[in-house]
Every structure is written in C-alpha cells, then in structure tokens.
Amino acid sequence: MRHRVRSARVTALAALAAAAVAVPLVLVDRAGAAPTAPPAHAPAAVPASHRAAAAPAATVALPPAHAGFDYQIGGAYTPPAGVQVVSRDHDDPPAAGLYNICYVNAFQVQPGAEGDWDADLLLRDASGKVVVDQDWGEALLDVSTAAKRTRIAGKVGAWIDQCAAKGYQAVEPDNYDSYSRSKKLLTPAEAEAYIGLLSAHAHSKGLAIAQKNTVELAGDRTAAGLDFAIAEECGTYGECGDYTAAFGNHVIVIEYTAKGLTKACSGWGGQLSIVRRDRDVSPAGSSGYVRKTC
C-alpha cells in the first residue's frame, strides 16, 4: 500500500506570512469546469441507487492552476516565497492573502478519538471488531447505509463549517479510498454517495472541494460533485495523466521522494502545481523538513 500522509496535529503554530500575496482566483461553473473523460482504468458504472447526486451547479473559486503550492497539514508555518496556494489542517488558521485548502479526515477517525463518535458509526467486522487502517491506527467510519452516511456527514460538515468561518476557500476530505482497506465491507459506490453529501455541504458554504487520491474514481468526479484533485505521488505511480483526464490542469501534486518529484516535473511541471514534502509534512525549521519544487 502506498504511503498516505495524515495531519500530525502539531499545536505550536509558526507566524503567518508577513506580507499578503494576491491570489488570482479561478471562478468556474462546476457544470463545465474541466474535462470529464474517465481514466482508462475507470471502474464499471455505479448503480443509480448508490450513486452520489451531484450538487446543483454553482460557481466556486478553484485554486489557480500551476501555482506555487505548499502542503502544511503537519503544522502551519510562514509560507515560502512564491506560494499562492496552501493546504492546512482544519484546526489551524488559513494563511493571510493566499488560497487556502482546509484538510479534514473525513472517512477515518484520528487515533484516540474513537470516543468522539457514536459506536455504531465505526465500521465493524462480522465478529464486532472495529476495522482499523493498520498503517495509521485509524478506525474506519461506516458509510455503508444512507442513514449512517447522513450522520457522519453531519459531524464532518461541522468541521467544514469551521473551515468556511475561518476563511478557507476549499476543503480536502482525506481517505476517500478507505473502502479499499475495509476488508470488502464498504464499496466504491458507498464512498461516492457519502462524498456527494460532503460536496453539497461544502458548496452550500461557498467552498470548492477536492478529490484526495483515489484515482480509480476520478472518472466519477462530476457525479460526486468534486471540483479539483489533490494527488499524492501521481508522478511516482504514473497516475498524473489519469487525474488530468478528469480534472484538466486543476490537479495539485505532492511527491515524497526526489525521484518522484523528477518524474512529476518532467511530465507535468509546466501544467500542474507540484511540490515535494517530507513524509511527515514537518513544519519549516523542524527536524526532517523538506520542501522542493520543479
């Protein structure tokens, strides 16, 4: 399984940027924002009874394409020079003067936070044991029924409200691909139905919403109401073209190795926002911090 980054929930914040940087917002009617041709390996059509309903067409501000980007979900710090777009955890404040994307762990539970959720909303196997993402020690949320999806979306929707109130322009719901770690207890169609609820809520708050990874569902981005993509290691895994087939140049790429950055930059450096970060997404000035661009 590929590496997937989580928020480190760092509490000490660095100072915000001293000088605001003007960001050219891209206003897009989601009904025709980007090419919608599915990638070559798109899954079979989702049954209509399970498919997420697209939110009503609306104009939202997308991140400017091919812009300087920084991934700060491990802790906020002053953005480097040239950065126009930044992604931060929903507990952190947005960066002044930039286009800000708000990270939420939408499909899984932060380690130790299981008690914050109703017990029946945690996915359980046939023996009643909670299903856990072993790489990160995160319990999976049970999005298998419409009733549970609605309740889960209500809680995550409160975080989205928090993002909007703080001044973020977009939301990044992580772990869309959690069905692939569910021991076949969850399906792609159920994940799409749930993220459709989040999309509708984000749009009602004036926020754009990203598809995080999950390239196999990129061809369904219109039905799911998703506006742009955040792709970890699409250069490393040769997937950037699949994302652009669905989202055009509204794709943000994060790589975690020098080789991955080279591949992403050589193929997409003139079209997409690309950055290399360390795997812990450490704040600037801390041990292990890495940030490089094309």
PDB file of C-alpha atoms in Angstrom:
ATOM      1  CA  MET A   1       0.000   0.000   0.000  1.00  0.00           C
ATOM      2  CA  ARG A   2       1.347   3.397  -0.843  1.00  0.00           C
ATOM      3  CA  HIS A   3       2.261   5.928   1.786  1.00  0.00           C
ATOM      4  CA  ARG A   4      -0.564   8.274   2.703  1.00  0.00           C
ATOM      5  CA  VAL A   5       0.039  11.370   4.827  1.00  0.00           C
ATOM      6  CA  ARG A   6      -2.039  12.379   7.840  1.00  0.00           C
ATOM      7  CA  SER A   7      -2.166  15.515   9.916  1.00  0.00           C
ATOM      8  CA  ALA A   8       0.371  15.460  12.743  1.00  0.00           C
ATOM      9  CA  ARG A   9      -1.921  17.742  14.790  1.00  0.00           C
ATOM     10  CA  VAL A  10       1.009  19.988  15.657  1.00  0.00           C
ATOM     11  CA  THR A  11      -0.158  22.572  18.204  1.00  0.00           C
ATOM     12  CA  ALA A  12       2.597  25.150  18.034  1.00  0.00           C
ATOM     13  CA  LEU A  13       1.958  27.441  15.060  1.00  0.00           C
ATOM     14  CA  ALA A  14       4.540  29.490  13.224  1.00  0.00           C
ATOM     15  CA  ALA A  15       3.731  33.107  12.435  1.00  0.00           C
ATOM     16  CA  LEU A  16       1.568  33.776   9.385  1.00  0.00           C
ATOM     17  CA  ALA A  17       3.051  35.407   6.294  1.00  0.00           C
ATOM     18  CA  ALA A  18       4.039  38.994   6.985  1.00  0.00           C
ATOM     19  CA  ALA A  19       3.184  40.177   3.523  1.00  0.00           C
ATOM     20  CA  ALA A  20      -0.056  39.131   1.847  1.00  0.00           C
ATOM     21  CA  VAL A  21       0.233  37.694  -1.652  1.00  0.00           C
ATOM     22  CA  ALA A  22      -2.567  38.413  -4.099  1.00  0.00           C
ATOM     23  CA  VAL A  23      -4.029  35.189  -5.460  1.00  0.00           C
ATOM     24  CA  PRO A  24      -5.863  35.158  -8.797  1.00  0.00           C
ATOM     25  CA  LEU A  25      -8.962  33.076  -8.126  1.00  0.00           C
ATOM     26  CA  VAL A  26     -10.361  30.925 -10.882  1.00  0.00           C
ATOM     27  CA  LEU A  27     -14.157  31.183 -10.945  1.00  0.00           C
ATOM     28  CA  VAL A  28     -15.585  28.091 -12.547  1.00  0.00           C
ATOM     29  CA  ASP A  29     -19.086  26.847 -13.209  1.00  0.00           C
ATOM     30  CA  ARG A  30     -18.795  23.285 -11.945  1.00  0.00           C
ATOM     31  CA  ALA A  31     -21.158  22.061 -14.625  1.00  0.00           C
ATOM     32  CA  GLY A  32     -18.374  22.511 -17.174  1.00  0.00           C
ATOM     33  CA  ALA A  33     -15.241  23.206 -15.169  1.00  0.00           C
ATOM     34  CA  ALA A  34     -12.883  20.621 -16.595  1.00  0.00           C
ATOM     35  CA  PRO A  35     -12.736  17.663 -18.950  1.00  0.00           C
ATOM     36  CA  THR A  36     -14.724  14.782 -17.543  1.00  0.00           C
ATOM     37  CA  ALA A  37     -13.452  11.880 -19.628  1.00  0.00           C
ATOM     38  CA  PRO A  38     -12.720   8.979 -17.266  1.00  0.00           C
ATOM     39  CA  PRO A  39      -9.243   7.487 -16.960  1.00  0.00           C
ATOM     40  CA  ALA A  40      -8.554   4.379 -18.980  1.00  0.00           C
ATOM     41  CA  HIS A  41      -8.983   2.127 -15.958  1.00  0.00           C
ATOM     42  CA  ALA A  42     -12.174   3.709 -14.590  1.00  0.00           C
ATOM     43  CA  PRO A  43     -14.455   1.288 -12.710  1.00  0.00           C
ATOM     44  CA  ALA A  44     -17.699  -0.046 -14.052  1.00  0.00           C
ATOM     45  CA  ALA A  45     -20.715   2.226 -13.858  1.00  0.00           C
ATOM     46  CA  VAL A  46     -22.085   2.688 -10.350  1.00  0.00           C
ATOM     47  CA  PRO A  47     -25.720   1.596  -9.886  1.00  0.00           C
ATOM     48  CA  ALA A  48     -28.046   4.603  -9.897  1.00  0.00           C
ATOM     49  CA  SER A  49     -29.423   3.646  -6.488  1.00  0.00           C
ATOM     50  CA  HIS A  50     -25.970   4.091  -4.920  1.00  0.00           C
ATOM     51  CA  ARG A  51     -24.568   6.936  -6.992  1.00  0.00           C
ATOM     52  CA  ALA A  52     -23.892  10.259  -5.319  1.00  0.00           C
ATOM     53  CA  ALA A  53     -26.148  13.016  -6.572  1.00  0.00           C
ATOM     54  CA  ALA A  54     -24.221  15.958  -7.965  1.00  0.00           C
ATOM     55  CA  ALA A  55     -24.767  19.193  -6.110  1.00  0.00           C
ATOM     56  CA  PRO A  56     -26.611  21.917  -8.034  1.00  0.00           C
ATOM     57  CA  ALA A  57     -24.415  23.832 -10.464  1.00  0.00           C
ATOM     58  CA  ALA A  58     -22.702  26.693  -8.684  1.00  0.00           C
ATOM     59  CA  THR A  59     -19.761  28.998  -9.160  1.00  0.00           C
ATOM     60  CA  VAL A  60     -16.895  28.251  -6.814  1.00  0.00           C
ATOM     61  CA  ALA A  61     -13.343  29.590  -6.669  1.00  0.00           C
ATOM     62  CA  LEU A  62     -10.839  26.905  -7.616  1.00  0.00           C
ATOM     63  CA  PRO A  63      -7.138  27.081  -6.732  1.00  0.00           C
ATOM     64  CA  PRO A  64      -5.201  28.807  -9.503  1.00  0.00           C
ATOM     65  CA  ALA A  65      -3.683  26.148 -11.758  1.00  0.00           C
ATOM     66  CA  HIS A  66       0.093  25.679 -11.989  1.00  0.00           C
ATOM     67  CA  ALA A  67       0.589  27.898  -8.925  1.00  0.00           C
ATOM     68  CA  GLY A  68       3.153  27.730  -6.150  1.00  0.00           C
ATOM     69  CA  PHE A  69       1.825  25.263  -3.554  1.00  0.00           C
ATOM     70  CA  ASP A  70       2.761  24.236  -0.031  1.00  0.00           C
ATOM     71  CA  TYR A  71       1.397  21.270   1.917  1.00  0.00           C
ATOM     72  CA  GLN A  72       1.216  22.200   5.611  1.00  0.00           C
ATOM     73  CA  ILE A  73      -1.165  19.632   7.104  1.00  0.00           C
ATOM     74  CA  GLY A  74       1.517  18.673   9.637  1.00  0.00           C
ATOM     75  CA  GLY A  75       1.566  22.164  11.138  1.00  0.00           C
ATOM     76  CA  ALA A  76       1.215  25.744   9.936  1.00  0.00           C
ATOM     77  CA  TYR A  77       4.216  27.982   9.248  1.00  0.00           C
ATOM     78  CA  THR A  78       5.033  31.061   7.164  1.00  0.00           C
ATOM     79  CA  PRO A  79       4.603  30.029   3.502  1.00  0.00           C
ATOM     80  CA  PRO A  80       7.777  30.216   1.398  1.00  0.00           C
ATOM     81  CA  ALA A  81       8.149  32.945  -1.210  1.00  0.00           C
ATOM     82  CA  GLY A  82       6.172  32.271  -4.371  1.00  0.00           C
ATOM     83  CA  VAL A  83       3.479  30.172  -2.708  1.00  0.00           C
ATOM     84  CA  GLN A  84      -0.058  31.074  -3.730  1.00  0.00           C
ATOM     85  CA  VAL A  85      -1.936  28.009  -2.503  1.00  0.00           C
ATOM     86  CA  VAL A  86      -1.589  26.245   0.849  1.00  0.00           C
ATOM     87  CA  SER A  87      -3.334  23.267   2.471  1.00  0.00           C
ATOM     88  CA  ARG A  88      -3.622  23.218   6.290  1.00  0.00           C
ATOM     89  CA  ASP A  89      -5.403  21.209   8.965  1.00  0.00           C
ATOM     90  CA  HIS A  90      -8.873  22.485   9.884  1.00  0.00           C
ATOM     91  CA  ASP A  91      -7.626  23.247  13.415  1.00  0.00           C
ATOM     92  CA  ASP A  92      -5.109  25.743  12.001  1.00  0.00           C
ATOM     93  CA  PRO A  93      -5.834  29.254  10.698  1.00  0.00           C
ATOM     94  CA  PRO A  94      -5.621  29.977   6.956  1.00  0.00           C
ATOM     95  CA  ALA A  95      -2.596  31.840   5.597  1.00  0.00           C
ATOM     96  CA  ALA A  96      -3.337  35.505   5.023  1.00  0.00           C
ATOM     97  CA  GLY A  97      -3.655  36.547   1.381  1.00  0.00           C
ATOM     98  CA  LEU A  98      -3.361  33.040  -0.098  1.00  0.00           C
ATOM     99  CA  TYR A  99      -5.793  30.481  -1.480  1.00  0.00           C
ATOM    100  CA  ASN A 100      -6.331  28.131   1.470  1.00  0.00           C
ATOM    101  CA  ILE A 101      -7.451  24.481   1.399  1.00  0.00           C
ATOM    102  CA  CYS A 102      -8.794  23.000   4.647  1.00  0.00           C
ATOM    103  CA  TYR A 103      -7.815  19.397   5.477  1.00  0.00           C
ATOM    104  CA  VAL A 104     -10.318  17.120   7.239  1.00  0.00           C
ATOM    105  CA  ASN A 105     -10.004  13.382   7.941  1.00  0.00           C
ATOM    106  CA  ALA A 106     -13.452  12.567   6.580  1.00  0.00           C
ATOM    107  CA  PHE A 107     -13.551   8.784   6.203  1.00  0.00           C
ATOM    108  CA  GLN A 108     -11.498   7.635   9.207  1.00  0.00           C
ATOM    109  CA  VAL A 109     -11.041   8.581  12.855  1.00  0.00           C
ATOM    110  CA  GLN A 110      -7.953  10.263  14.278  1.00  0.00           C
ATOM    111  CA  PRO A 111      -6.088   7.862  16.629  1.00  0.00           C
ATOM    112  CA  GLY A 112      -7.523   8.077  20.136  1.00  0.00           C
ATOM    113  CA  ALA A 113     -10.663   9.909  19.002  1.00  0.00           C
ATOM    114  CA  GLU A 114     -12.920   6.857  18.669  1.00  0.00           C
ATOM    115  CA  GLY A 115     -14.919   8.019  21.690  1.00  0.00           C
ATOM    116  CA  ASP A 116     -15.918  11.165  19.826  1.00  0.00           C
ATOM    117  CA  TRP A 117     -18.078   9.059  17.515  1.00  0.00           C
ATOM    118  CA  ASP A 118     -21.218   7.027  18.146  1.00  0.00           C
ATOM    119  CA  ALA A 119     -20.132   3.405  18.445  1.00  0.00           C
ATOM    120  CA  ASP A 120     -22.341   2.236  15.578  1.00  0.00           C
ATOM    121  CA  LEU A 121     -20.637   4.659  13.183  1.00  0.00           C
ATOM    122  CA  LEU A 122     -17.327   2.802  13.474  1.00  0.00           C
ATOM    123  CA  LEU A 123     -17.005   0.062  10.859  1.00  0.00           C
ATOM    124  CA  ARG A 124     -17.041  -3.423  12.407  1.00  0.00           C
ATOM    125  CA  ASP A 125     -16.338  -6.857  11.005  1.00  0.00           C
ATOM    126  CA  ALA A 126     -18.515  -9.942  11.443  1.00  0.00           C
ATOM    127  CA  SER A 127     -17.119 -10.515  14.937  1.00  0.00           C
ATOM    128  CA  GLY A 128     -17.922  -6.956  16.007  1.00  0.00           C
ATOM    129  CA  LYS A 129     -14.294  -5.800  15.977  1.00  0.00           C
ATOM    130  CA  VAL A 130     -13.625  -2.261  14.743  1.00  0.00           C
ATOM    131  CA  VAL A 131     -11.863  -2.254  11.368  1.00  0.00           C
ATOM    132  CA  VAL A 132      -8.645  -0.241  11.579  1.00  0.00           C
ATOM    133  CA  ASP A 133      -6.297   1.216   8.986  1.00  0.00           C
ATOM    134  CA  GLN A 134      -3.200  -0.564  10.271  1.00  0.00           C
ATOM    135  CA  ASP A 135      -0.748   1.893   8.718  1.00  0.00           C
ATOM    136  CA  TRP A 136      -2.121   4.803  10.743  1.00  0.00           C
ATOM    137  CA  GLY A 137      -4.063   3.234  13.606  1.00  0.00           C
ATOM    138  CA  GLU A 138      -7.274   4.894  12.429  1.00  0.00           C
ATOM    139  CA  ALA A 139     -10.711   3.308  12.780  1.00  0.00           C
ATOM    140  CA  LEU A 140     -12.761   3.369   9.573  1.00  0.00           C
ATOM    141  CA  LEU A 141     -16.143   5.065   9.548  1.00  0.00           C
ATOM    142  CA  ASP A 142     -19.123   3.003   8.422  1.00  0.00           C
ATOM    143  CA  VAL A 143     -20.597   4.676   5.332  1.00  0.00           C
ATOM    144  CA  SER A 144     -22.485   1.559   4.240  1.00  0.00           C
ATOM    145  CA  THR A 145     -26.025   2.925   4.689  1.00  0.00           C
ATOM    146  CA  ALA A 146     -27.723   6.184   3.810  1.00  0.00           C
ATOM    147  CA  ALA A 147     -28.680   6.783   7.453  1.00  0.00           C
ATOM    148  CA  LYS A 148     -25.117   6.368   8.686  1.00  0.00           C
ATOM    149  CA  ARG A 149     -23.711   8.474   5.848  1.00  0.00           C
ATOM    150  CA  THR A 150     -26.061  11.287   6.829  1.00  0.00           C
ATOM    151  CA  ARG A 151     -24.994  11.171  10.472  1.00  0.00           C
ATOM    152  CA  ILE A 152     -21.284  11.019   9.651  1.00  0.00           C
ATOM    153  CA  ALA A 153     -21.642  13.854   7.153  1.00  0.00           C
ATOM    154  CA  GLY A 154     -23.315  15.921   9.855  1.00  0.00           C
ATOM    155  CA  LYS A 155     -20.255  15.711  12.096  1.00  0.00           C
ATOM    156  CA  VAL A 156     -17.744  16.260   9.294  1.00  0.00           C
ATOM    157  CA  GLY A 157     -19.983  19.048   7.998  1.00  0.00           C
ATOM    158  CA  ALA A 158     -19.398  20.900  11.270  1.00  0.00           C
ATOM    159  CA  TRP A 159     -15.662  20.865  10.509  1.00  0.00           C
ATOM    160  CA  ILE A 160     -16.424  22.164   7.020  1.00  0.00           C
ATOM    161  CA  ASP A 161     -18.438  24.955   8.638  1.00  0.00           C
ATOM    162  CA  GLN A 162     -15.373  25.712  10.752  1.00  0.00           C
ATOM    163  CA  CYS A 163     -13.238  25.894   7.611  1.00  0.00           C
ATOM    164  CA  ALA A 164     -15.649  28.345   5.985  1.00  0.00           C
ATOM    165  CA  ALA A 165     -15.894  30.511   9.105  1.00  0.00           C
ATOM    166  CA  LYS A 166     -12.093  30.774   9.300  1.00  0.00           C
ATOM    167  CA  GLY A 167     -11.880  31.985   5.699  1.00  0.00           C
ATOM    168  CA  TYR A 168     -10.737  28.906   3.806  1.00  0.00           C
ATOM    169  CA  GLN A 169     -11.678  28.690   0.114  1.00  0.00           C
ATOM    170  CA  ALA A 170     -11.731  24.895  -0.270  1.00  0.00           C
ATOM    171  CA  VAL A 171     -11.853  21.648   1.666  1.00  0.00           C
ATOM    172  CA  GLU A 172      -9.719  18.489   1.312  1.00  0.00           C
ATOM    173  CA  PRO A 173     -11.544  15.416   2.693  1.00  0.00           C
ATOM    174  CA  ASP A 174      -8.989  12.655   3.217  1.00  0.00           C
ATOM    175  CA  ASN A 175      -9.318   8.864   2.976  1.00  0.00           C
ATOM    176  CA  TYR A 176     -11.828   8.715   0.125  1.00  0.00           C
ATOM    177  CA  ASP A 177     -10.140   5.366  -0.634  1.00  0.00           C
ATOM    178  CA  SER A 178     -10.830   3.861   2.811  1.00  0.00           C
ATOM    179  CA  TYR A 179     -13.165   1.310   1.217  1.00  0.00           C
ATOM    180  CA  SER A 180     -10.012  -0.360  -0.154  1.00  0.00           C
ATOM    181  CA  ARG A 181      -8.932  -1.033   3.472  1.00  0.00           C
ATOM    182  CA  SER A 182     -12.369  -2.110   4.703  1.00  0.00           C
ATOM    183  CA  LYS A 183     -11.994  -5.887   4.237  1.00  0.00           C
ATOM    184  CA  LYS A 184     -14.581  -5.574   1.463  1.00  0.00           C
ATOM    185  CA  LEU A 185     -17.202  -4.307   3.922  1.00  0.00           C
ATOM    186  CA  LEU A 186     -17.500  -0.987   2.073  1.00  0.00           C
ATOM    187  CA  THR A 187     -17.828  -0.289  -1.654  1.00  0.00           C
ATOM    188  CA  PRO A 188     -16.699   2.494  -4.000  1.00  0.00           C
ATOM    189  CA  ALA A 189     -20.371   3.373  -4.596  1.00  0.00           C
ATOM    190  CA  GLU A 190     -20.903   3.955  -0.877  1.00  0.00           C
ATOM    191  CA  ALA A 191     -17.819   6.161  -0.707  1.00  0.00           C
ATOM    192  CA  GLU A 192     -19.116   8.195  -3.641  1.00  0.00           C
ATOM    193  CA  ALA A 193     -22.557   8.556  -2.080  1.00  0.00           C
ATOM    194  CA  TYR A 194     -21.000   9.863   1.135  1.00  0.00           C
ATOM    195  CA  ILE A 195     -18.588  12.278  -0.505  1.00  0.00           C
ATOM    196  CA  GLY A 196     -21.529  13.606  -2.522  1.00  0.00           C
ATOM    197  CA  LEU A 197     -23.067  14.744   0.778  1.00  0.00           C
ATOM    198  CA  LEU A 198     -19.842  16.495   1.731  1.00  0.00           C
ATOM    199  CA  SER A 199     -19.636  18.133  -1.693  1.00  0.00           C
ATOM    200  CA  ALA A 200     -23.145  19.508  -1.432  1.00  0.00           C
ATOM    201  CA  HIS A 201     -22.438  20.896   2.023  1.00  0.00           C
ATOM    202  CA  ALA A 202     -19.105  22.435   1.012  1.00  0.00           C
ATOM    203  CA  HIS A 203     -20.698  24.123  -1.986  1.00  0.00           C
ATOM    204  CA  SER A 204     -23.512  25.463   0.194  1.00  0.00           C
ATOM    205  CA  LYS A 205     -20.795  27.222   2.199  1.00  0.00           C
ATOM    206  CA  GLY A 206     -19.112  28.590  -0.929  1.00  0.00           C
ATOM    207  CA  LEU A 207     -16.174  26.172  -0.703  1.00  0.00           C
ATOM    208  CA  ALA A 208     -14.648  24.143  -3.508  1.00  0.00           C
ATOM    209  CA  ILE A 209     -13.946  20.506  -2.671  1.00  0.00           C
ATOM    210  CA  ALA A 210     -11.010  18.321  -3.675  1.00  0.00           C
ATOM    211  CA  GLN A 211     -10.811  14.664  -4.585  1.00  0.00           C
ATOM    212  CA  LYS A 212      -7.923  13.332  -2.470  1.00  0.00           C
ATOM    213  CA  ASN A 213      -6.131  10.471  -4.246  1.00  0.00           C
ATOM    214  CA  THR A 214      -8.438   7.545  -5.255  1.00  0.00           C
ATOM    215  CA  VAL A 215      -7.583   7.804  -8.946  1.00  0.00           C
ATOM    216  CA  GLU A 216      -9.838   4.844  -9.764  1.00  0.00           C
ATOM    217  CA  LEU A 217     -12.883   7.033  -9.045  1.00  0.00           C
ATOM    218  CA  ALA A 218     -11.677  10.155 -10.869  1.00  0.00           C
ATOM    219  CA  GLY A 219     -13.969   9.444 -13.809  1.00  0.00           C
ATOM    220  CA  ASP A 220     -16.973   9.922 -11.486  1.00  0.00           C
ATOM    221  CA  ARG A 221     -15.890  13.345 -10.236  1.00  0.00           C
ATOM    222  CA  THR A 222     -18.868  15.169 -11.767  1.00  0.00           C
ATOM    223  CA  ALA A 223     -21.452  12.851 -10.201  1.00  0.00           C
ATOM    224  CA  ALA A 224     -19.633  13.134  -6.861  1.00  0.00           C
ATOM    225  CA  GLY A 225     -19.543  16.940  -7.096  1.00  0.00           C
ATOM    226  CA  LEU A 226     -15.741  17.211  -6.880  1.00  0.00           C
ATOM    227  CA  ASP A 227     -14.007  20.309  -8.225  1.00  0.00           C
ATOM    228  CA  PHE A 228     -10.247  19.625  -8.311  1.00  0.00           C
ATOM    229  CA  ALA A 229      -7.784  16.928  -7.275  1.00  0.00           C
ATOM    230  CA  ILE A 230      -5.009  16.577  -4.717  1.00  0.00           C
ATOM    231  CA  ALA A 231      -2.844  13.633  -5.739  1.00  0.00           C
ATOM    232  CA  GLU A 232      -0.101  12.187  -3.595  1.00  0.00           C
ATOM    233  CA  GLU A 233       2.705  10.632  -5.641  1.00  0.00           C
ATOM    234  CA  CYS A 234       0.947  10.550  -9.000  1.00  0.00           C
ATOM    235  CA  GLY A 235       4.355  11.106 -10.584  1.00  0.00           C
ATOM    236  CA  THR A 236       5.835   8.153  -8.711  1.00  0.00           C
ATOM    237  CA  TYR A 237       2.965   5.871  -9.717  1.00  0.00           C
ATOM    238  CA  GLY A 238       2.400   7.219 -13.245  1.00  0.00           C
ATOM    239  CA  GLU A 239      -1.133   8.420 -12.465  1.00  0.00           C
ATOM    240  CA  CYS A 240      -0.981  12.172 -13.158  1.00  0.00           C
ATOM    241  CA  GLY A 241      -2.447  11.715 -16.623  1.00  0.00           C
ATOM    242  CA  ASP A 242      -5.448   9.894 -15.171  1.00  0.00           C
ATOM    243  CA  TYR A 243      -6.148  12.829 -12.876  1.00  0.00           C
ATOM    244  CA  THR A 244      -5.793  15.407 -15.648  1.00  0.00           C
ATOM    245  CA  ALA A 245      -8.152  13.369 -17.847  1.00  0.00           C
ATOM    246  CA  ALA A 246     -10.841  14.078 -15.264  1.00  0.00           C
ATOM    247  CA  PHE A 247      -9.814  17.442 -13.766  1.00  0.00           C
ATOM    248  CA  GLY A 248      -7.821  19.155 -16.509  1.00  0.00           C
ATOM    249  CA  ASN A 249      -4.944  21.180 -15.032  1.00  0.00           C
ATOM    250  CA  HIS A 250      -6.742  21.614 -11.702  1.00  0.00           C
ATOM    251  CA  VAL A 251      -4.543  18.955 -10.080  1.00  0.00           C
ATOM    252  CA  ILE A 252      -2.207  19.544  -7.131  1.00  0.00           C
ATOM    253  CA  VAL A 253       0.631  17.025  -6.821  1.00  0.00           C
ATOM    254  CA  ILE A 254       2.594  16.107  -3.683  1.00  0.00           C
ATOM    255  CA  GLU A 255       5.654  13.880  -4.033  1.00  0.00           C
ATOM    256  CA  TYR A 256       7.742  12.470  -1.167  1.00  0.00           C
ATOM    257  CA  THR A 257      10.921  11.396  -2.962  1.00  0.00           C
ATOM    258  CA  ALA A 258      13.464  13.068  -5.234  1.00  0.00           C
ATOM    259  CA  LYS A 259      12.738  10.503  -7.947  1.00  0.00           C
ATOM    260  CA  GLY A 260       9.008  11.127  -7.718  1.00  0.00           C
ATOM    261  CA  LEU A 261       9.499  14.879  -7.968  1.00  0.00           C
ATOM    262  CA  THR A 262      11.698  14.447 -11.040  1.00  0.00           C
ATOM    263  CA  LYS A 263       9.078  12.272 -12.741  1.00  0.00           C
ATOM    264  CA  ALA A 264       6.221  14.630 -11.907  1.00  0.00           C
ATOM    265  CA  CYS A 265       8.143  17.701 -13.026  1.00  0.00           C
ATOM    266  CA  SER A 266       9.391  16.167 -16.258  1.00  0.00           C
ATOM    267  CA  GLY A 267       5.901  15.196 -17.339  1.00  0.00           C
ATOM    268  CA  TRP A 268       3.692  17.851 -15.748  1.00  0.00           C
ATOM    269  CA  GLY A 269       5.901  20.661 -14.441  1.00  0.00           C
ATOM    270  CA  GLY A 270       4.569  23.158 -16.975  1.00  0.00           C
ATOM    271  CA  GLN A 271       0.917  22.386 -16.245  1.00  0.00           C
ATOM    272  CA  LEU A 272       0.278  21.350 -12.642  1.00  0.00           C
ATOM    273  CA  SER A 273       1.065  22.594  -9.131  1.00  0.00           C
ATOM    274  CA  ILE A 274       3.803  20.262  -7.852  1.00  0.00           C
ATOM    275  CA  VAL A 275       5.725  20.132  -4.577  1.00  0.00           C
ATOM    276  CA  ARG A 276       7.924  17.638  -2.756  1.00  0.00           C
ATOM    277  CA  ARG A 277       7.462  17.423   1.011  1.00  0.00           C
ATOM    278  CA  ASP A 278       8.909  15.163   3.680  1.00  0.00           C
ATOM    279  CA  ARG A 279       6.629  12.266   4.586  1.00  0.00           C
ATOM    280  CA  ASP A 280       5.766  13.734   7.994  1.00  0.00           C
ATOM    281  CA  VAL A 281       4.889  17.088   6.379  1.00  0.00           C
ATOM    282  CA  SER A 282       7.009  18.753   9.065  1.00  0.00           C
ATOM    283  CA  PRO A 283       6.768  22.499   9.715  1.00  0.00           C
ATOM    284  CA  ALA A 284       9.657  24.626   8.445  1.00  0.00           C
ATOM    285  CA  GLY A 285      12.513  24.807  10.924  1.00  0.00           C
ATOM    286  CA  SER A 286      11.826  21.368  12.398  1.00  0.00           C
ATOM    287  CA  SER A 287      13.929  18.254  12.005  1.00  0.00           C
ATOM    288  CA  GLY A 288      13.284  16.437   8.759  1.00  0.00           C
ATOM    289  CA  TYR A 289      11.647  19.363   6.951  1.00  0.00           C
ATOM    290  CA  VAL A 290      11.889  19.060   3.171  1.00  0.00           C
ATOM    291  CA  ARG A 291      10.249  21.242   0.542  1.00  0.00           C
ATOM    292  CA  LYS A 292      11.305  21.355  -3.101  1.00  0.00           C
ATOM    293  CA  THR A 293       9.573  22.327  -6.335  1.00  0.00           C
ATOM    294  CA  CYS A 294      10.136  21.920 -10.069  1.00  0.00           C
TER     295      CYS A 294
END
